[in-house]
């Protein structure tokens, strides 16, 4: 889970990249970084923390140059420390290489071994560093050839924004797991994980980078190639369900509208007798709207979210046991009292948050709680960049729906069917990766790492 951004050539490259990262903050809250290139000089600033913590005006002024690459990170491989922040930068025999990567590679161990045998010294535990080493070891005479050679060796999910000397490069794996779009602003090209980043800087959306496509952006040109054999598509369906921002267009379609459709389908499949439909804020809001519209049961906010808490380090004392839950969401007692409610959530991972929310609205005096989830039970880990726990921690991989209903404390619990979810998508169902629901992984993972994770 990461957000990536790049722009070239623009006189305000670092400021615009910082704004782009703001828009992509939901894709990673752990660290943020921007690298720029000014003539032959490279400027890099990255640190642990939110975009607003990591950058200020002075830092951005120091990031000079018309080419910028930015990254926000949520670690899925490699631990969370300063070394593992991105963009990852090295000076190599082919020149300056900076990498911003979203997705997970699945042949990391093999490539790591191969590169170490050839003398590579790894600085981090990120799979993204492998791409830098491949480029540096490529023995190819020019940048496009080095990139094609390096990307051809990667397996798994990658959307990439790279700085290679004075070229900005965008690339997406042939399956297309993670999104990447292309825009234009004041004659400069912009690459971003999601269109909401283009909107914020007023850039025009041109198109998505296609699966298997590599674009080379120079000062006055954009060249696109598709050097790899085509594979099936495997767009991450969870980008639509939970991960992307609702105001983004992902894989060419608006996320908000898809979420509403999922909610409407859920109402069709699992209607409930209730006085109101309410979301678990904010993740369940859009599916709840769709559920309400389709069922004609009024939509209400049954709890209100405090948007200002950020990260709190205040430790609750014993007599403030529910502090953590209440600081974020306060139930509306006068709305909830004695009501039968449909409580909509986009997904259940461990079940602990849902359990806490159900408890909160019960204490507020609600009568019946019919919980509805706008995707099927999550049973399998993701190897392509979504941060899901091991199978053991995914509540639906070990327990049936009745058990989860009782654990959560709802009167009824239903999940959207796999077919219902796929029918609600704006693209053909064959184009999606649904491995987290079905266990059918688009790539065959013979690698011991995955065997271990699947068995855990
Ligand atoms: P829980 O009820 O504890 O399983 O939490 C479910 C909540 O976590 C839902 O609001 C989801 O939107 C959210 N969620 C889904 N996937 C993830 C993820 N990979 N990381 C963090 N939160 C997630």
CSV table of N, CA, C and O in Angstrom, one decimal, residues 327-396:
chain,number,residue,atom,x,y,z
A,327,UNK,N,-13.1,8.3,21.2
A,327,UNK,CA,-12.4,9.5,20.7
A,327,UNK,C,-12.6,9.7,19.2
A,327,UNK,O,-12.7,10.8,18.7
A,328,UNK,N,-12.8,8.6,18.5
A,328,UNK,CA,-12.9,8.7,17.1
A,328,UNK,C,-14.3,8.8,16.6
A,328,UNK,O,-14.7,9.5,15.7
A,329,UNK,N,-15.2,8.1,17.3
A,329,UNK,CA,-16.6,8.0,16.9
A,329,UNK,C,-17.5,8.2,18.1
A,329,UNK,O,-17.4,7.4,19.0
A,330,UNK,N,-18.4,9.1,18.0
A,330,UNK,CA,-19.4,9.3,19.1
A,330,UNK,C,-20.8,9.0,18.6
A,330,UNK,O,-21.2,9.5,17.5
A,331,UNK,N,-21.5,8.1,19.2
A,331,UNK,CA,-22.8,7.7,18.7
A,331,UNK,C,-23.9,8.8,19.0
A,331,UNK,O,-23.8,9.5,20.0
A,332,UNK,N,-24.8,8.8,18.1
A,332,UNK,CA,-25.9,9.8,18.2
A,332,UNK,C,-27.1,9.1,18.9
A,332,UNK,O,-27.9,8.5,18.3
A,333,UNK,N,-27.1,9.3,20.2
A,333,UNK,CA,-28.1,8.5,21.0
A,333,UNK,C,-29.5,8.8,20.6
A,333,UNK,O,-30.4,7.9,20.5
A,334,UNK,N,-29.8,10.1,20.3
A,334,UNK,CA,-31.2,10.4,20.0
A,334,UNK,C,-31.7,9.9,18.6
A,334,UNK,O,-32.8,9.8,18.4
A,335,UNK,N,-30.7,9.6,17.8
A,335,UNK,CA,-31.0,9.0,16.5
A,335,UNK,C,-31.2,7.5,16.6
A,335,UNK,O,-32.0,6.9,15.9
A,336,UNK,N,-30.4,6.9,17.5
A,336,UNK,CA,-30.3,5.4,17.5
A,336,UNK,C,-31.3,4.8,18.5
A,336,UNK,O,-31.6,3.6,18.2
A,337,UNK,N,-31.7,5.5,19.5
A,337,UNK,CA,-32.5,4.9,20.6
A,337,UNK,C,-33.7,4.1,20.0
A,337,UNK,O,-34.5,4.6,19.3
A,338,UNK,N,-33.7,2.8,20.4
A,338,UNK,CA,-34.9,1.9,20.1
A,338,UNK,C,-35.1,1.6,18.6
A,338,UNK,O,-36.1,1.2,18.2
A,339,UNK,N,-34.1,1.9,17.8
A,339,UNK,CA,-34.2,1.8,16.4
A,339,UNK,C,-33.6,0.4,15.9
A,339,UNK,O,-32.7,-0.1,16.5
A,340,UNK,N,-34.2,-0.1,14.9
A,340,UNK,CA,-33.6,-1.3,14.2
A,340,UNK,C,-32.8,-0.7,13.1
A,340,UNK,O,-33.3,0.1,12.3
A,341,UNK,N,-31.5,-1.1,13.0
A,341,UNK,CA,-30.6,-0.4,12.1
A,341,UNK,C,-29.9,-1.5,11.2
A,341,UNK,O,-29.6,-2.6,11.6
A,342,UNK,N,-29.7,-1.1,9.9
A,342,UNK,CA,-28.8,-1.8,9.0
A,342,UNK,C,-27.5,-1.1,9.1
A,342,UNK,O,-27.4,0.1,8.9
A,343,UNK,N,-26.4,-1.8,9.6
A,343,UNK,CA,-25.1,-1.2,9.8
A,343,UNK,C,-24.2,-1.6,8.7
A,343,UNK,O,-24.0,-2.9,8.5
A,344,UNK,N,-23.7,-0.7,7.8
A,344,UNK,CA,-23.0,-1.1,6.6
A,344,UNK,C,-21.5,-0.8,6.8
A,344,UNK,O,-21.1,0.3,7.2
A,345,UNK,N,-20.7,-1.8,6.5
A,345,UNK,CA,-19.2,-1.7,6.5
A,345,UNK,C,-18.7,-2.2,5.1
A,345,UNK,O,-19.3,-3.1,4.5
A,346,UNK,N,-17.6,-1.6,4.7
A,346,UNK,CA,-17.1,-2.1,3.4
A,346,UNK,C,-16.4,-3.4,3.5
A,346,UNK,O,-16.4,-4.2,2.5
A,347,UNK,N,-15.8,-3.8,4.6
A,347,UNK,CA,-15.1,-5.1,4.7
A,347,UNK,C,-14.8,-5.4,6.2
A,347,UNK,O,-14.8,-4.5,7.0
A,348,UNK,N,-14.7,-6.7,6.4
A,348,UNK,CA,-14.3,-7.1,7.8
A,348,UNK,C,-12.9,-7.8,7.6
A,348,UNK,O,-12.8,-8.8,6.8
A,349,UNK,N,-11.9,-7.4,8.4
A,349,UNK,CA,-10.6,-8.0,8.3
A,349,UNK,C,-10.4,-8.9,9.5
A,349,UNK,O,-10.6,-10.1,9.5
A,350,UNK,N,-10.1,-8.3,10.6
A,350,UNK,CA,-10.0,-9.0,11.9
A,350,UNK,C,-11.3,-9.1,12.6
A,350,UNK,O,-11.5,-10.0,13.5
A,351,UNK,N,-12.1,-8.2,12.4
A,351,UNK,CA,-13.4,-8.1,13.1
A,351,UNK,C,-13.4,-7.3,14.4
A,351,UNK,O,-14.5,-7.0,14.9
A,352,UNK,N,-12.2,-6.9,14.8
A,352,UNK,CA,-12.2,-6.2,16.1
A,352,UNK,C,-12.8,-4.8,16.0
A,352,UNK,O,-13.4,-4.3,17.0
A,353,UNK,N,-12.6,-4.1,14.9
A,353,UNK,CA,-13.2,-2.7,14.8
A,353,UNK,C,-14.7,-2.8,14.7
A,353,UNK,O,-15.4,-2.1,15.4
A,354,UNK,N,-15.2,-3.7,13.9
A,354,UNK,CA,-16.6,-3.9,13.8
A,354,UNK,C,-17.2,-4.2,15.2
A,354,UNK,O,-18.3,-3.7,15.5
A,355,UNK,N,-16.6,-5.1,15.9
A,355,UNK,CA,-17.1,-5.5,17.2
A,355,UNK,C,-17.2,-4.3,18.1
A,355,UNK,O,-18.2,-4.1,18.8
A,356,UNK,N,-16.2,-3.4,18.1
A,356,UNK,CA,-16.2,-2.2,18.9
A,356,UNK,C,-17.3,-1.3,18.5
A,356,UNK,O,-17.9,-0.7,19.4
A,357,UNK,N,-17.5,-1.1,17.2
A,357,UNK,CA,-18.5,-0.2,16.7
A,357,UNK,C,-19.9,-0.7,17.1
A,357,UNK,O,-20.8,0.1,17.5
A,358,UNK,N,-20.1,-2.0,17.0
A,358,UNK,CA,-21.4,-2.6,17.3
A,358,UNK,C,-21.7,-2.3,18.8
A,358,UNK,O,-22.8,-1.9,19.2
A,359,UNK,N,-20.7,-2.5,19.6
A,359,UNK,CA,-20.8,-2.3,21.1
A,359,UNK,C,-21.2,-0.9,21.4
A,359,UNK,O,-22.1,-0.6,22.2
A,360,UNK,N,-20.5,0.0,20.6
A,360,UNK,CA,-20.8,1.5,20.8
A,360,UNK,C,-22.3,1.8,20.6
A,360,UNK,O,-22.9,2.5,21.4
A,361,UNK,N,-22.8,1.3,19.5
A,361,UNK,CA,-24.2,1.7,19.1
A,361,UNK,C,-25.2,0.9,20.0
A,361,UNK,O,-26.3,1.4,20.2
A,362,UNK,N,-24.8,-0.3,20.4
A,362,UNK,CA,-25.7,-1.0,21.4
A,362,UNK,C,-25.8,-0.2,22.7
A,362,UNK,O,-26.9,0.0,23.2
A,363,UNK,N,-24.7,0.3,23.2
A,363,UNK,CA,-24.7,1.1,24.4
A,363,UNK,C,-25.5,2.4,24.2
A,363,UNK,O,-26.0,3.0,25.2
A,364,UNK,N,-25.7,2.8,23.0
A,364,UNK,CA,-26.5,4.1,22.7
A,364,UNK,C,-27.9,3.8,22.7
A,364,UNK,O,-28.7,4.6,22.4
A,365,UNK,N,-28.3,2.5,22.9
A,365,UNK,CA,-29.7,2.2,23.0
A,365,UNK,C,-30.4,1.7,21.7
A,365,UNK,O,-31.7,1.6,21.7
A,366,UNK,N,-29.7,1.2,20.8
A,366,UNK,CA,-30.3,0.7,19.5
A,366,UNK,C,-31.0,-0.6,19.8
A,366,UNK,O,-30.7,-1.3,20.8
A,367,UNK,N,-32.0,-0.9,19.0
A,367,UNK,CA,-32.7,-2.1,19.2
A,367,UNK,C,-32.0,-3.3,18.5
A,367,UNK,O,-31.3,-4.1,19.1
A,368,UNK,N,-32.3,-3.4,17.1
A,368,UNK,CA,-31.6,-4.5,16.4
A,368,UNK,C,-30.5,-4.0,15.5
A,368,UNK,O,-30.7,-2.9,14.9
A,369,UNK,N,-29.5,-4.8,15.3
A,369,UNK,CA,-28.4,-4.4,14.4
A,369,UNK,C,-28.2,-5.5,13.4
A,369,UNK,O,-27.8,-6.6,13.7
A,370,UNK,N,-28.5,-5.1,12.1
A,370,UNK,CA,-28.3,-6.0,11.0
A,370,UNK,C,-27.0,-5.5,10.3
A,370,UNK,O,-27.1,-4.5,9.5
A,371,UNK,N,-25.9,-6.2,10.5
A,371,UNK,CA,-24.7,-5.8,9.8
A,371,UNK,C,-24.6,-6.4,8.4
A,371,UNK,O,-24.9,-7.5,8.2
A,372,UNK,N,-24.2,-5.5,7.5
A,372,UNK,CA,-24.1,-5.9,6.1
A,372,UNK,C,-22.7,-5.4,5.6
A,372,UNK,O,-22.4,-4.3,5.8
A,373,UNK,N,-22.0,-6.3,4.9
A,373,UNK,CA,-20.7,-6.0,4.5
A,373,UNK,C,-20.6,-6.0,2.9
A,373,UNK,O,-21.1,-7.0,2.3
A,374,UNK,N,-20.0,-5.0,2.3
A,374,UNK,CA,-20.2,-4.8,0.9
A,374,UNK,C,-19.1,-5.5,0.1
A,374,UNK,O,-18.7,-5.2,-1.0
A,375,UNK,N,-18.5,-6.6,0.7
A,375,UNK,CA,-17.7,-7.5,-0.1
A,375,UNK,C,-17.8,-8.9,0.6
A,375,UNK,O,-18.3,-9.0,1.7
A,376,UNK,N,-17.3,-10.0,-0.1
A,376,UNK,CA,-17.4,-11.3,0.5
A,376,UNK,C,-16.4,-11.5,1.6
A,376,UNK,O,-15.6,-10.6,1.8
A,377,UNK,N,-16.5,-12.6,2.4
A,377,UNK,CA,-15.5,-12.8,3.5
A,377,UNK,C,-14.1,-12.8,3.0
A,377,UNK,O,-13.8,-13.5,2.0
A,378,UNK,N,-13.2,-12.0,3.6
A,378,UNK,CA,-11.8,-12.0,3.3
A,378,UNK,C,-11.1,-13.2,4.0
A,378,UNK,O,-11.0,-13.2,5.2
A,379,UNK,N,-10.6,-14.1,3.1
A,379,UNK,CA,-10.0,-15.3,3.7
A,379,UNK,C,-8.6,-15.6,3.4
A,379,UNK,O,-8.0,-16.4,4.0
A,380,UNK,N,-8.0,-14.8,2.5
A,380,UNK,CA,-6.6,-15.2,2.0
A,380,UNK,C,-5.8,-13.9,2.0
A,380,UNK,O,-6.2,-12.8,1.7
A,381,UNK,N,-4.5,-14.1,2.4
A,381,UNK,CA,-3.6,-12.9,2.4
A,381,UNK,C,-3.3,-12.4,0.9
A,381,UNK,O,-3.5,-13.1,0.0
A,382,UNK,N,-2.9,-11.1,0.9
A,382,UNK,CA,-2.6,-10.5,-0.4
A,382,UNK,C,-1.1,-10.5,-0.6
A,382,UNK,O,-0.4,-10.1,0.3
A,383,UNK,N,-0.6,-11.0,-1.8
A,383,UNK,CA,0.8,-10.9,-2.1
A,383,UNK,C,1.2,-9.7,-3.0
A,383,UNK,O,2.3,-9.6,-3.5
A,384,UNK,N,0.2,-8.9,-3.3
A,384,UNK,CA,0.4,-7.9,-4.3
A,384,UNK,C,0.2,-6.5,-3.8
A,384,UNK,O,0.0,-5.6,-4.6
A,385,UNK,N,0.3,-6.3,-2.5
A,385,UNK,CA,0.4,-4.9,-2.0
A,385,UNK,C,-0.6,-4.4,-1.1
A,385,UNK,O,-0.5,-3.3,-0.6
A,386,UNK,N,-1.7,-5.2,-0.8
A,386,UNK,CA,-2.6,-4.8,0.3
A,386,UNK,C,-2.2,-5.4,1.6
A,386,UNK,O,-1.8,-6.6,1.6
A,387,UNK,N,-2.2,-4.6,2.6
A,387,UNK,CA,-1.7,-5.1,3.9
A,387,UNK,C,-2.7,-5.9,4.7
A,387,UNK,O,-3.5,-5.3,5.5
A,388,UNK,N,-2.8,-7.1,4.3
A,388,UNK,CA,-3.7,-8.0,5.1
A,388,UNK,C,-2.9,-8.9,6.0
A,388,UNK,O,-1.8,-9.2,5.7
A,389,UNK,N,-3.4,-9.2,7.2
A,389,UNK,CA,-2.7,-10.1,8.1
A,389,UNK,C,-2.6,-11.5,7.5
A,389,UNK,O,-3.1,-11.8,6.5
A,390,UNK,N,-2.0,-12.3,8.3
A,390,UNK,CA,-1.9,-13.7,7.9
A,390,UNK,C,-3.2,-14.4,7.9
A,390,UNK,O,-4.2,-13.8,8.5
A,391,UNK,N,-3.4,-15.6,7.4
A,391,UNK,CA,-4.7,-16.2,7.4
A,391,UNK,C,-5.3,-16.4,8.8
A,391,UNK,O,-6.4,-16.2,9.0
A,392,UNK,N,-4.4,-16.7,9.7
A,392,UNK,CA,-4.8,-16.9,11.1
A,392,UNK,C,-5.5,-15.7,11.6
A,392,UNK,O,-6.5,-15.8,12.4
A,393,UNK,N,-5.1,-14.5,11.2
A,393,UNK,CA,-5.7,-13.2,11.8
A,393,UNK,C,-6.9,-12.8,11.0
A,393,UNK,O,-7.7,-11.9,11.4
A,394,UNK,N,-7.1,-13.3,9.8
A,394,UNK,CA,-8.3,-12.9,9.0
A,394,UNK,C,-9.4,-13.7,9.5
A,394,UNK,O,-9.5,-15.0,9.4
A,395,UNK,N,-10.4,-13.1,10.2
A,395,UNK,CA,-11.4,-13.8,11.0
A,395,UNK,C,-12.2,-14.7,10.1
A,395,UNK,O,-12.5,-15.8,10.6
A,396,UNK,N,-12.4,-14.4,8.9
A,396,UNK,CA,-13.3,-15.2,8.0
A,396,UNK,C,-12.5,-16.5,7.5
A,396,UNK,O,-13.2,-17.4,6.9
